[in-house]
Short mmCIF file of C-alpha atoms in Angstrom, two decimals:
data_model
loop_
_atom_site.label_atom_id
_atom_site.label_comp_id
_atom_site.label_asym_id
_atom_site.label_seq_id
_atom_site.Cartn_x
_atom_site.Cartn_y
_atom_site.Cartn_z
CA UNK P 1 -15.28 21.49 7.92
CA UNK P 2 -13.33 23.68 5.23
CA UNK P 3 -10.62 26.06 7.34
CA UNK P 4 -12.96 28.97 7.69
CA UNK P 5 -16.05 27.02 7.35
CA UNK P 6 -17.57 24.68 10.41
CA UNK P 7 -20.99 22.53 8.84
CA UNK P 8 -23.10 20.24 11.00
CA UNK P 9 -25.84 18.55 9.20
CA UNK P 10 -29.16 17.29 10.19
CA UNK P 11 -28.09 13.99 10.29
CA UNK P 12 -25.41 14.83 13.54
CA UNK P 13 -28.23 16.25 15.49
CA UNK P 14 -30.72 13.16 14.98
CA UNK P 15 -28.75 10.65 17.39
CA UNK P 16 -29.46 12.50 20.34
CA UNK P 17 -33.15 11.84 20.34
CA UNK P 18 -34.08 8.64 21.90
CA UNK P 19 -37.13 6.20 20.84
CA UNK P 20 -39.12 8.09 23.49
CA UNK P 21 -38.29 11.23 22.63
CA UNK P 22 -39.40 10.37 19.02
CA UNK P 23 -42.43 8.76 20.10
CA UNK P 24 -43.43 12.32 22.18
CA UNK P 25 -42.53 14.72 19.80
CA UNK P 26 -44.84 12.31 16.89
CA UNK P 27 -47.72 12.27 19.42
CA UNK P 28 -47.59 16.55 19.62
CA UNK P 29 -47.23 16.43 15.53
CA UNK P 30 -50.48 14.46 15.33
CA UNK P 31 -52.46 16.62 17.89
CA UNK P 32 -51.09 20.07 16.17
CA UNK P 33 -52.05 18.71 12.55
CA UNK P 34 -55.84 17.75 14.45
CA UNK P 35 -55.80 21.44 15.91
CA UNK P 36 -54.97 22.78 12.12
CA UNK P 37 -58.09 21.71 10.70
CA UNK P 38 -59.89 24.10 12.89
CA UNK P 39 -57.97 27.30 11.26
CA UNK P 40 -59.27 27.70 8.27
CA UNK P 41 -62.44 28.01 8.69
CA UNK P 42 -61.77 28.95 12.01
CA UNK P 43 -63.27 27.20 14.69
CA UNK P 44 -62.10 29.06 18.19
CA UNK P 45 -63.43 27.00 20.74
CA UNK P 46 -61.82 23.98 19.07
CA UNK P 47 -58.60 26.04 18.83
CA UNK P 48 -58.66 26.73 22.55
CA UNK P 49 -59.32 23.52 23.55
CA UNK P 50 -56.56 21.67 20.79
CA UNK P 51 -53.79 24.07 22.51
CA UNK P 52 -54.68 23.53 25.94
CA UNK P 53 -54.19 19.89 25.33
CA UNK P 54 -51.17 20.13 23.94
CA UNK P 55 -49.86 22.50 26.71
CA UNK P 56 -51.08 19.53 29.44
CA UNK P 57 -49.20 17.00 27.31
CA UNK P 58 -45.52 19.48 26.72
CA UNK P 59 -46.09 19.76 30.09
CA UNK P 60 -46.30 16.20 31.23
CA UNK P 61 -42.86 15.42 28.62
CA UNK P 62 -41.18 18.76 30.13
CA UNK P 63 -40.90 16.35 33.44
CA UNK P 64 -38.48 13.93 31.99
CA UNK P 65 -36.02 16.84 31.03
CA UNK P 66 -34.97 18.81 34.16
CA UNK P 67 -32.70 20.93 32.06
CA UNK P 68 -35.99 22.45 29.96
CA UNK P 69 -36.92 25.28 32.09
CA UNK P 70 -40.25 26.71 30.66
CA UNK P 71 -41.81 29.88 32.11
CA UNK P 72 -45.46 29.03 32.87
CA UNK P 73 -44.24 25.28 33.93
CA UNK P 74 -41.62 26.53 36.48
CA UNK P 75 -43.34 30.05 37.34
CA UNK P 76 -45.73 30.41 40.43
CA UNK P 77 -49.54 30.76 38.27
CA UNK P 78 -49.76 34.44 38.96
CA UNK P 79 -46.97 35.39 36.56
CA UNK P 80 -48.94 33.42 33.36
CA UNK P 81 -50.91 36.61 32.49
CA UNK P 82 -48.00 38.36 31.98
CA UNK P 83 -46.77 35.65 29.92
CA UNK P 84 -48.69 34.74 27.93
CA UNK P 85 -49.89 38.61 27.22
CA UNK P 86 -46.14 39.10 25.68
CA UNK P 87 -45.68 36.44 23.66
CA UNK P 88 -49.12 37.27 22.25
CA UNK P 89 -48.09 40.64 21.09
CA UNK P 90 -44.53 38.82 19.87
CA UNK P 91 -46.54 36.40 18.00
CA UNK P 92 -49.57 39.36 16.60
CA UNK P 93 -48.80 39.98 12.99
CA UNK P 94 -49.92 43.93 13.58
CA UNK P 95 -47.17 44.27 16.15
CA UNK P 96 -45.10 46.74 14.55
CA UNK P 97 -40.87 47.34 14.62
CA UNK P 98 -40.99 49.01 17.70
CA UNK P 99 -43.72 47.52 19.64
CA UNK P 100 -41.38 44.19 19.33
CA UNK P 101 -38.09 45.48 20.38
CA UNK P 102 -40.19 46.47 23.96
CA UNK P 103 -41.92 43.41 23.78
CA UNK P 104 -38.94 41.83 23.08
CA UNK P 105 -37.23 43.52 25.99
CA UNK P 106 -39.47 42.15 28.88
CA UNK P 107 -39.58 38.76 27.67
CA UNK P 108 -35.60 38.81 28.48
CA UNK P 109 -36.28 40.69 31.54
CA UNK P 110 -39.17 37.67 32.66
CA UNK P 111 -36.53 35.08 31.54
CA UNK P 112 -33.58 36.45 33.40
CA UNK P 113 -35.60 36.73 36.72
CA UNK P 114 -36.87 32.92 36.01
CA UNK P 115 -33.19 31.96 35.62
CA UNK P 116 -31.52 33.97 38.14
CA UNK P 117 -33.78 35.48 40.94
CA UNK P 118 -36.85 33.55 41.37
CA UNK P 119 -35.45 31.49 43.51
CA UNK P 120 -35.84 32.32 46.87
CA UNK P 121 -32.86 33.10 48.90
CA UNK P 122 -31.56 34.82 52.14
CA UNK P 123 -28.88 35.87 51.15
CA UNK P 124 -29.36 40.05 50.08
CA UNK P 125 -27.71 42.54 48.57
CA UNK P 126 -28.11 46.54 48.73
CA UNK P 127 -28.15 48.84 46.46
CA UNK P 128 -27.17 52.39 48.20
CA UNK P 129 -28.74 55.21 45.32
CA UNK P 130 -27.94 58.83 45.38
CA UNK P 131 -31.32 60.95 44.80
CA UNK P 132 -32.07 64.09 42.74
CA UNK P 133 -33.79 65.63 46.68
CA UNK P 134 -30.69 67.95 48.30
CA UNK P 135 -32.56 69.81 50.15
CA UNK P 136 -32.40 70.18 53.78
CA UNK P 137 -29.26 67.17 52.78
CA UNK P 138 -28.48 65.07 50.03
CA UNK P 139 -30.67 62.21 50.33
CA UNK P 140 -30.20 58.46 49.67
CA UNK P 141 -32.21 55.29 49.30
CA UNK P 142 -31.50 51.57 50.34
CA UNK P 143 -33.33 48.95 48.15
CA UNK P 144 -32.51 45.10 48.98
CA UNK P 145 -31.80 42.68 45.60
CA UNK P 146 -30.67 39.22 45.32
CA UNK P 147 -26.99 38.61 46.00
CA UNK P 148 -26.49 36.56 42.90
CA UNK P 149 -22.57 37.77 41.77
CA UNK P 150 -21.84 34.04 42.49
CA UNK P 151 -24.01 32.83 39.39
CA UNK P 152 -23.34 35.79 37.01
CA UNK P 153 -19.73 36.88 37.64
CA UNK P 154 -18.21 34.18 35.28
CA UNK P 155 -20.91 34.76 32.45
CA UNK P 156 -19.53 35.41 28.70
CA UNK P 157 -22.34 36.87 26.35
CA UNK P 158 -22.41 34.88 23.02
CA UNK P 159 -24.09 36.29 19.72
CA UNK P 160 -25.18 33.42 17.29
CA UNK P 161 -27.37 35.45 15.00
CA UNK P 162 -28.29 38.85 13.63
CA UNK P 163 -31.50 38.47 15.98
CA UNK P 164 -29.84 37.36 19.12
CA UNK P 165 -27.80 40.53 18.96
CA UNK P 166 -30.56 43.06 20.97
CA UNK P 167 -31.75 40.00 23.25
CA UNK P 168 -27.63 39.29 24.49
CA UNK P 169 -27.17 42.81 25.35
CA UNK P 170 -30.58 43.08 27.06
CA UNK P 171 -29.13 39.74 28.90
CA UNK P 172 -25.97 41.66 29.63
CA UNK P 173 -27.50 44.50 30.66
CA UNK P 174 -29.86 42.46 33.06
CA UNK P 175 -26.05 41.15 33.95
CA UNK P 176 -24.88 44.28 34.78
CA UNK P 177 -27.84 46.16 36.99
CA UNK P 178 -27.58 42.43 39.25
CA UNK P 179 -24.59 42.34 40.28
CA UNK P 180 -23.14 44.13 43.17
CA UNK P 181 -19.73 44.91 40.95
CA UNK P 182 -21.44 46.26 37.68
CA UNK P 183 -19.69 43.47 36.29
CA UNK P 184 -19.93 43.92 32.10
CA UNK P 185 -20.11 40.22 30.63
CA UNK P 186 -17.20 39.77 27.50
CA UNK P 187 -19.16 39.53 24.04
CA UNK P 188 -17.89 36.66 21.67
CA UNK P 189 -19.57 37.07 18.02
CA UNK P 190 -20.28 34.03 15.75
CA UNK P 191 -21.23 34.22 12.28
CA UNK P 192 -23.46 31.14 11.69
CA UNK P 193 -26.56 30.90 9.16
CA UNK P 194 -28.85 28.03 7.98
CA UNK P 195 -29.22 26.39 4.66
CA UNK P 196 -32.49 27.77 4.04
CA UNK P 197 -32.64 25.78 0.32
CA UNK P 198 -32.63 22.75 2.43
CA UNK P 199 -35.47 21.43 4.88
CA UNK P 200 -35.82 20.39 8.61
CA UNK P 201 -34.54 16.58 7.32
CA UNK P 202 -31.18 17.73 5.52
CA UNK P 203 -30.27 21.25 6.88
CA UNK P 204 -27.25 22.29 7.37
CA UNK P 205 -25.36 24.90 9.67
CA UNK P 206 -22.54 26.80 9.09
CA UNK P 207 -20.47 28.87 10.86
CA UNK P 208 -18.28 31.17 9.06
CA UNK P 209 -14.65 32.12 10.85
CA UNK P 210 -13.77 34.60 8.99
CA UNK P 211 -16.69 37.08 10.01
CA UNK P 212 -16.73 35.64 13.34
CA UNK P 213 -15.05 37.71 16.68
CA UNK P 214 -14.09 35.67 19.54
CA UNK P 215 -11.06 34.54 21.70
CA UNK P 216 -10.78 31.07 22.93
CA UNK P 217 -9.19 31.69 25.73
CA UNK P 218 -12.09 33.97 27.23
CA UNK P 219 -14.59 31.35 26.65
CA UNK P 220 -12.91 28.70 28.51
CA UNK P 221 -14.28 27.76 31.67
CA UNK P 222 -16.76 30.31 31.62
CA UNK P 223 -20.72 30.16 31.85
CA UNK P 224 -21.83 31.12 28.65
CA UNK P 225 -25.17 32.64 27.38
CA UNK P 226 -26.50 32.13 24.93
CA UNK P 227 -29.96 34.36 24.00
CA UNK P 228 -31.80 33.55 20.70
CA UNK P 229 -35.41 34.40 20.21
CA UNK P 230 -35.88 31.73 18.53
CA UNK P 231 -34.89 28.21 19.06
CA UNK P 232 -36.49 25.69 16.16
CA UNK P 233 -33.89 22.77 15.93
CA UNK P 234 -31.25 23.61 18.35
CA UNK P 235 -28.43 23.69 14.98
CA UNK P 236 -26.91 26.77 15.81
CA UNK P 237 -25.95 26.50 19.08
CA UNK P 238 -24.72 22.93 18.96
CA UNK P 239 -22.72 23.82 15.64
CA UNK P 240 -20.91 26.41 17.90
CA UNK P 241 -20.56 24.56 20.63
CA UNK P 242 -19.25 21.83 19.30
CA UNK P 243 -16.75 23.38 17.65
CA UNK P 244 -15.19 25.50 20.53
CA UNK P 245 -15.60 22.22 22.87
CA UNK P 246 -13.00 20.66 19.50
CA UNK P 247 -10.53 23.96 19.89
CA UNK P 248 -10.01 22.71 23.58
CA UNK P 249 -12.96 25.21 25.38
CA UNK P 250 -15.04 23.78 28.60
CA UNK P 251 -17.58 25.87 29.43
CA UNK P 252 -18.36 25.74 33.10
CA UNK P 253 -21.74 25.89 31.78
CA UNK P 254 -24.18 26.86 28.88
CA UNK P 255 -27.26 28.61 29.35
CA UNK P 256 -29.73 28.94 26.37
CA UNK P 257 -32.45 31.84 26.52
CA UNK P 258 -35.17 31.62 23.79
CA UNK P 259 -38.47 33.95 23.56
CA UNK P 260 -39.93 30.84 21.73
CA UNK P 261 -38.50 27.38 21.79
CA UNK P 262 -39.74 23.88 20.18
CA UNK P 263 -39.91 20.88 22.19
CA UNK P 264 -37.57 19.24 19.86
CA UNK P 265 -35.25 21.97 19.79
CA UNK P 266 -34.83 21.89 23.58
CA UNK P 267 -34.33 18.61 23.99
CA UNK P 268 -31.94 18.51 21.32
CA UNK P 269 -29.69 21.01 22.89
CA UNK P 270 -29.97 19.27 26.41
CA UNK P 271 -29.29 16.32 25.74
CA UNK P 272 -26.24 16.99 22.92
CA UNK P 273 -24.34 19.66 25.19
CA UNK P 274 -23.32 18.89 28.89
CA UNK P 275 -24.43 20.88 31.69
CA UNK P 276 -26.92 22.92 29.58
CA UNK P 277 -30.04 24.53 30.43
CA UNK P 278 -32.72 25.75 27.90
CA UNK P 279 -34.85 28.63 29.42
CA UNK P 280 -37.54 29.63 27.44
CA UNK P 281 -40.58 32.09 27.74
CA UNK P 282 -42.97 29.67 25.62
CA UNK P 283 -42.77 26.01 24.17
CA UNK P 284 -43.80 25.47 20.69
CA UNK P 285 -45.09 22.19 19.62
CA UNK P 286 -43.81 21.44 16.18
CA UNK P 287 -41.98 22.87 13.21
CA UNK P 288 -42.85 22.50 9.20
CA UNK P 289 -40.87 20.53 7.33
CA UNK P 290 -38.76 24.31 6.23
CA UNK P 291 -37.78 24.18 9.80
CA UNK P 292 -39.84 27.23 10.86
CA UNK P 293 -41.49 27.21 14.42
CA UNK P 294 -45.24 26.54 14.26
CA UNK P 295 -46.99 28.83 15.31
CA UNK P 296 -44.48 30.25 15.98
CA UNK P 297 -44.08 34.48 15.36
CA UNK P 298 -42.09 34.64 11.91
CA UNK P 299 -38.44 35.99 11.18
CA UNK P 300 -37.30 37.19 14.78
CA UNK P 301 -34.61 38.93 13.23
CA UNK P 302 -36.40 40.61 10.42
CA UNK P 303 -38.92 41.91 13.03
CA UNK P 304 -36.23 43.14 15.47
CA UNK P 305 -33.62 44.65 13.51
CA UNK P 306 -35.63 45.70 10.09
CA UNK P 307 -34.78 43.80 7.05
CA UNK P 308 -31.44 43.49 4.96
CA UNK P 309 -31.14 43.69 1.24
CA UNK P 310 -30.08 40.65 -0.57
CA UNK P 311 -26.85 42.92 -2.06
CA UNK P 312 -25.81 44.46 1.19
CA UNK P 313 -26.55 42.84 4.44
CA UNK P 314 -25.34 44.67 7.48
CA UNK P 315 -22.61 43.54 9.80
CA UNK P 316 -23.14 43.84 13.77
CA UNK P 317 -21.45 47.22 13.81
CA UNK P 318 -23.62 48.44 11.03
CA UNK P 319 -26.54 46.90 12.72
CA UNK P 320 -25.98 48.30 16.02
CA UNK P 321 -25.49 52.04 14.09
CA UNK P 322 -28.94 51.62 12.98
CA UNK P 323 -30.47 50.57 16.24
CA UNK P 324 -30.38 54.32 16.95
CA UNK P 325 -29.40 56.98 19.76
CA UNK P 326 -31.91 55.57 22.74
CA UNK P 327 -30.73 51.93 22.16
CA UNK P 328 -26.95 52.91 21.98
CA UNK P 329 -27.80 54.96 25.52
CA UNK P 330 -29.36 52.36 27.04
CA UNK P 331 -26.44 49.37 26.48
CA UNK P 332 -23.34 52.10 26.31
CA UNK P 333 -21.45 49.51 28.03
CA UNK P 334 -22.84 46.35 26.08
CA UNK P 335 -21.84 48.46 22.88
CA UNK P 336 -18.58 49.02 24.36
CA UNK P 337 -17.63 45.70 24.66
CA UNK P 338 -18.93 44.50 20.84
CA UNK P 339 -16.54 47.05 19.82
CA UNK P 340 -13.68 45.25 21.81
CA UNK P 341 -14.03 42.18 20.58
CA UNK P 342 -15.05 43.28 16.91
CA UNK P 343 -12.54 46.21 16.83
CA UNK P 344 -9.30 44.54 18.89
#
């Protein structure tokens, strides 16, 4: 740690894997590198059958790790389809710019009801809605939702990466339609980026202070969210963590989204950082040894938010700016909080 620069290494995350965990996540590496050999040339049926055995066997780990919540593992069968059908179009290299931002969008819709509203309760709220018909009077509807202030009333929204920035205000916006209050989570911003001249063994993370907006104060006690499309080693979020847990922050609780999340990644996170859950659309078996997901569906943030040039990346504001008019509509009140926190 410099005093505007916070580094974990590789090396910090590796102790909280045990022997067993080891032993599962070697046992997935040997059955993807079997499945491999049928890619090129391709072999489908022995494709199809190498992932459905790996699915059975994530499966069968997921069970030891109650805090891994995986869509089609926790999901009643019927919702599968739907699924898998997204994270196929994530994944499809012909998905263009804008197919993935909507793609993108219902995966954090299908993860926010998994987290928030699939479970079955009594309790109801309603949602009284003024309609365009005036005629003979002004007419109204009444339309019963989840009373669920209770688990998203203390949420903070917290931005790792350039490509978590759409998925947290989807989140927030998700946040926001739920509750009975219109209750707009706080944003906190963190600037954090891996090594990428290093590999999976050595990388490092690091979280830059100076281009990062939050206030400690607003964080603590708090459930935080976390939404990152992508989670390969779990790095990022323990790097932050970690550190506001050292300025004297206890989150109430942590809550990781990912469209795509490795086994190892989730278990990392679960077992480093207490009282958090991982909920993820789809788990990922391994990672190469760069630290990219396998198969993963390439840069997340390149494919949401266009790509930078080396000499002039863009900061969140400018990012947001070039999201457009119908994305600035849709999360006004997202946007207006970014600009708090960014702007003071």
């Amino acid at each position: 740690m410099t005093n505007d620069k916070i580094i974990l290494k590789a090396e910090d995350l590796d102790g909280y894997l045990t022997s067993e965990d080891m032993d599962d996540l070697k046992s997935l590496e040997v059955m993807f590198k079997e499945t491999m050999k049928s890619f090129d040339p391709i072999d489908e049926q022995k494709i199809i059958d190498g992932y459905d055995k790996m699915g059975h066997e994530m499966q069968k780990i997921c069970q030891k790790h109650p805090n891994i919540k995986v869509y089609s593992f926790v999901t009643e069968e019927g919702a599968h389809a739907e699924c898998s059908r997204v994270i196929s179009k994530l994944r499809d290299v012909k998905t263009d710019h804008q197919e993935f931002m909507y793609y993108s969008q219902r995966a954090y819709e299908m993860l926010f009801r998994m987290a928030y509203t699939d479970q079955h309760s009594d309790k109801k709220g309603h949602m009284i809605v003024k309609t365009p018909v005036n005629f003979p009077v002004q007419n109204y509807a009444v339309h019963k939702i989840p009373d669920i202030d209770h688990k998203i009333e203390n949420t903070v929204m917290c931005v790792m990466l350039r490509g978590a920035l759409l998925p947290s205000m989807i989140m927030s916006k998700e946040i926001q339609e739920y509750s009975s209050h219109g209750y707009k989570t706080p944003f906190a911003l963190f600037k954090i980026s891996r090594n990428d001249t290093k590999n999976e063994a050595d990388m490092e993370y690091i979280m830059d202070l100076n281009k990062s907006f939050f206030n400690l104060e607003d964080l603590d006690g708090k459930d935080l969210i976390f939404a990152d499309p992508m989670n390969a080693t779990g790095g990022s979020l323990v790097t932050v963590v970690k550190y506001l847990q050292s300025q004297g922050v206890h989150p109430k609780s942590i809550s990781f989204f990912n469209t795509i999340s490795t086994l190892k990644g989730s278990i990392r996170v679960t077992r480093a950082l207490e009282n958090c859950t991982c909920y993820t659309l789809w788990l990922d078996p391994v990672m190469n040894e760069k630290a990219y997901i396998m198969p993963g569906l390439g840069d997340a943030g390149d494919r949401l938010n266009g790509c930078d040039t080396k000499d002039a990346p863009r900061n969140m504001i400018q990012l947001i700016a070039d999201y457009g008019h119908n994305i600035s509509g849709l999360y006004k009140s997202q946007l207006y909080e970014i600009e708090k926190i960014v702007l003071g």
